[in-house]
Coordinates of C-alpha atoms and ligand atoms in Angstrom, one line a residue:
M1 CA 45.6 -7.9 -184.1
E2 CA 43.9 -10.8 -182.3
R3 CA 40.9 -10.5 -180.0
S4 CA 39.7 -12.7 -177.1
L5 CA 36.4 -12.9 -175.1
I6 CA 37.0 -12.8 -171.4
L7 CA 34.5 -13.2 -168.5
I8 CA 35.2 -12.4 -164.9
K9 CA 32.9 -14.9 -163.4
P10 CA 30.4 -14.4 -160.5
D11 CA 33.0 -15.3 -157.9
G12 CA 35.4 -12.7 -159.2
V13 CA 32.7 -10.0 -159.0
Q14 CA 31.5 -11.1 -155.6
R15 CA 35.0 -11.4 -154.2
G16 CA 35.9 -7.8 -155.3
L17 CA 38.5 -9.1 -157.7
V18 CA 37.3 -7.3 -160.9
G19 CA 40.0 -4.6 -160.5
P20 CA 42.9 -6.9 -159.7
I21 CA 42.0 -9.3 -162.5
L22 CA 41.4 -6.6 -165.1
G23 CA 44.6 -4.9 -164.0
R24 CA 46.7 -8.0 -164.8
F25 CA 45.4 -7.9 -168.4
E26 CA 45.9 -4.2 -168.7
A27 CA 49.4 -4.4 -167.3
R28 CA 50.3 -7.1 -169.8
G29 CA 49.5 -4.6 -172.6
L30 CA 46.2 -6.0 -173.8
K31 CA 43.7 -3.3 -175.0
I32 CA 40.1 -3.2 -173.8
V33 CA 37.9 -2.9 -176.8
A34 CA 34.6 -3.8 -175.1
L35 CA 33.5 -4.1 -171.5
R36 CA 30.1 -4.6 -169.7
L37 CA 28.5 -6.0 -166.5
V38 CA 26.0 -8.7 -167.4
Q39 CA 23.5 -10.7 -165.4
V40 CA 23.7 -13.7 -167.7
P41 CA 20.4 -15.1 -168.9
T42 CA 20.2 -18.9 -168.8
E43 CA 19.8 -19.0 -172.6
L44 CA 23.1 -17.1 -173.1
A45 CA 24.9 -19.3 -170.6
E46 CA 23.6 -22.4 -172.4
R47 CA 24.8 -21.1 -175.8
H48 CA 28.2 -20.0 -174.3
Y49 CA 28.8 -23.5 -172.8
A50 CA 27.1 -25.5 -175.6
V51 CA 30.3 -27.4 -176.1
H52 CA 30.0 -28.9 -172.6
Q53 CA 26.4 -29.9 -172.9
G54 CA 26.0 -33.5 -171.6
K55 CA 29.1 -33.4 -169.4
P56 CA 28.5 -34.2 -165.7
F57 CA 29.5 -30.6 -164.6
Y58 CA 27.4 -28.8 -167.3
E59 CA 24.3 -28.0 -165.1
G60 CA 26.5 -26.7 -162.3
L61 CA 28.4 -24.6 -164.7
V62 CA 25.3 -22.9 -166.1
E63 CA 24.0 -22.4 -162.5
Y64 CA 27.4 -20.8 -161.5
I65 CA 27.7 -18.4 -164.4
T66 CA 24.0 -17.2 -164.0
S67 CA 24.2 -17.0 -160.2
S68 CA 25.4 -13.3 -160.0
P69 CA 26.7 -10.8 -162.6
V70 CA 29.8 -11.3 -164.7
V71 CA 32.1 -8.7 -166.3
A72 CA 32.3 -9.5 -170.0
M73 CA 35.1 -8.0 -172.1
V74 CA 36.9 -8.2 -175.4
L75 CA 40.7 -7.8 -175.2
E76 CA 43.0 -7.1 -178.1
G77 CA 46.7 -7.7 -178.7
T78 CA 49.2 -9.7 -180.6
N79 CA 48.5 -13.4 -179.9
A80 CA 45.8 -12.2 -177.4
V81 CA 44.1 -15.6 -177.2
A82 CA 47.2 -17.5 -176.1
A83 CA 48.5 -14.7 -174.0
V84 CA 45.3 -14.4 -172.0
R85 CA 45.0 -18.2 -171.5
K86 CA 48.6 -18.2 -170.1
T87 CA 47.7 -15.3 -167.7
V88 CA 44.5 -17.0 -166.6
G89 CA 46.2 -20.4 -165.9
A90 CA 45.1 -24.0 -165.8
T91 CA 41.4 -24.9 -165.7
R92 CA 41.7 -26.8 -162.4
S93 CA 42.7 -23.8 -160.2
F94 CA 44.6 -26.0 -157.7
E95 CA 46.9 -27.0 -160.5
A96 CA 47.4 -23.5 -162.0
D97 CA 50.9 -22.1 -161.8
P98 CA 51.7 -19.4 -159.3
G99 CA 51.7 -16.1 -161.1
T100 CA 48.6 -16.9 -163.0
I101 CA 45.2 -15.5 -162.0
R102 CA 43.8 -18.9 -161.0
G103 CA 47.1 -20.0 -159.4
D104 CA 47.2 -16.9 -157.2
L105 CA 43.6 -16.3 -156.5
A106 CA 41.5 -19.5 -156.8
L107 CA 41.4 -23.1 -155.5
E108 CA 38.7 -25.1 -157.3
V109 CA 37.7 -25.9 -160.9
G110 CA 34.1 -24.8 -160.3
R111 CA 35.2 -21.4 -158.9
N112 CA 38.0 -20.5 -161.3
L113 CA 37.2 -16.8 -161.6
V114 CA 37.7 -16.3 -165.4
H115 CA 36.6 -17.6 -168.8
A116 CA 38.9 -17.0 -171.7
S117 CA 38.5 -18.0 -175.4
D118 CA 40.7 -21.0 -176.2
A119 CA 41.3 -20.4 -180.0
P120 CA 41.0 -17.4 -182.4
E121 CA 38.0 -19.1 -184.1
T122 CA 36.1 -19.7 -180.9
A123 CA 37.0 -16.2 -179.8
E124 CA 35.2 -14.8 -182.8
E125 CA 32.1 -16.9 -182.1
E126 CA 32.1 -15.9 -178.5
I127 CA 32.6 -12.2 -179.2
A128 CA 29.6 -12.3 -181.5
L129 CA 27.6 -14.1 -178.8
W130 CA 28.3 -11.5 -176.1
F131 CA 28.7 -8.2 -178.0
R132 CA 27.2 -6.4 -180.9
D133 CA 29.5 -5.1 -183.6
D134 CA 29.0 -1.5 -182.5
D135 CA 29.9 -2.4 -178.9
L136 CA 33.5 -2.9 -180.0
V137 CA 35.4 0.4 -179.9
D138 CA 38.2 1.1 -182.4
Y139 CA 40.8 3.4 -180.9
S140 CA 44.5 3.6 -180.5
R141 CA 46.5 4.2 -177.3
D142 CA 49.5 6.5 -177.0
T143 CA 51.4 3.6 -175.4
D144 CA 50.8 1.2 -178.3
A145 CA 54.2 1.7 -179.8
W146 CA 55.8 0.7 -176.5
I147 CA 53.8 -2.5 -176.3
F148 CA 53.5 -3.6 -180.0
E149 CA 56.6 -3.5 -182.1
E150 CA 54.4 -2.6 -185.1
G151 CA 52.4 -0.3 -182.8
R152 CA 50.3 2.3 -184.5
Ligands
DAT1 P1 38.5 -23.4 -169.4 O1 37.5 -22.5 -168.5 O2 39.8 -23.4 -168.7 O3 38.5 -23.0 -170.8 P2 36.9 -25.7 -170.1 O4 36.5 -25.0 -171.3 O5 37.5 -27.1 -170.3 O6 38.0 -24.9 -169.2 O7 35.7 -25.9 -169.2 C1 34.8 -24.8 -168.9 C2 34.5 -24.7 -167.5 O8 33.8 -25.9 -167.1 C3 35.8 -24.6 -166.6 O9 36.2 -23.3 -166.4 C4 35.2 -25.2 -165.3 C5 34.3 -26.3 -165.7 N1 34.9 -27.6 -165.8 C6 35.7 -28.1 -166.8 N2 36.1 -29.3 -166.5 C7 35.5 -29.6 -165.3 C8 35.5 -30.8 -164.5 N3 36.2 -31.9 -164.8 N4 34.8 -30.8 -163.3 C9 34.1 -29.7 -163.0 N5 34.0 -28.5 -163.7 C10 34.7 -28.5 -164.9
MG2 MG1 37.0 -23.2 -172.3

């Protein structure tokens, strides 16, 4: 089973979209294995976005993600990283397809509601950055066999 790190960014929390956004992931069958509300310290924001350091939008990005709480979560499922990215939609919200979170609920690149890991390797690094090992809950759902062909 693959895992991905997802953040509902400050605009999602402020706009009251935590439920609808989380609901889309749940409805797709992804399993919540960790979840918490976080007022992001600048140091964590800088480490999370280290790959973008030096880019023209970097300062704005750190300011945005630290401006108000985010909801951080780890979601699990078959091909979770790719599935979540598809559900989230293109980075530039105005180009995101209808039916995606950004395509339905956002307009701008700098207010694009959600962060999602872009590869299984970065997902592992990001999960370690945002959660301790014992924050991740190992459990099965009674519905797993109806979502995963090899469901437990
Ligand atoms: P994503 O969030 O889709 O993984 P990314 O990792 O390329 O996109 O960039 C991280 C965030 O940085 C993105 O959600 C919004 C911001 N960003 C990216 N490219 C940008 C640009 N050209 N102008 C302004 N903000 C940008
Ligand atoms: Mg990214």
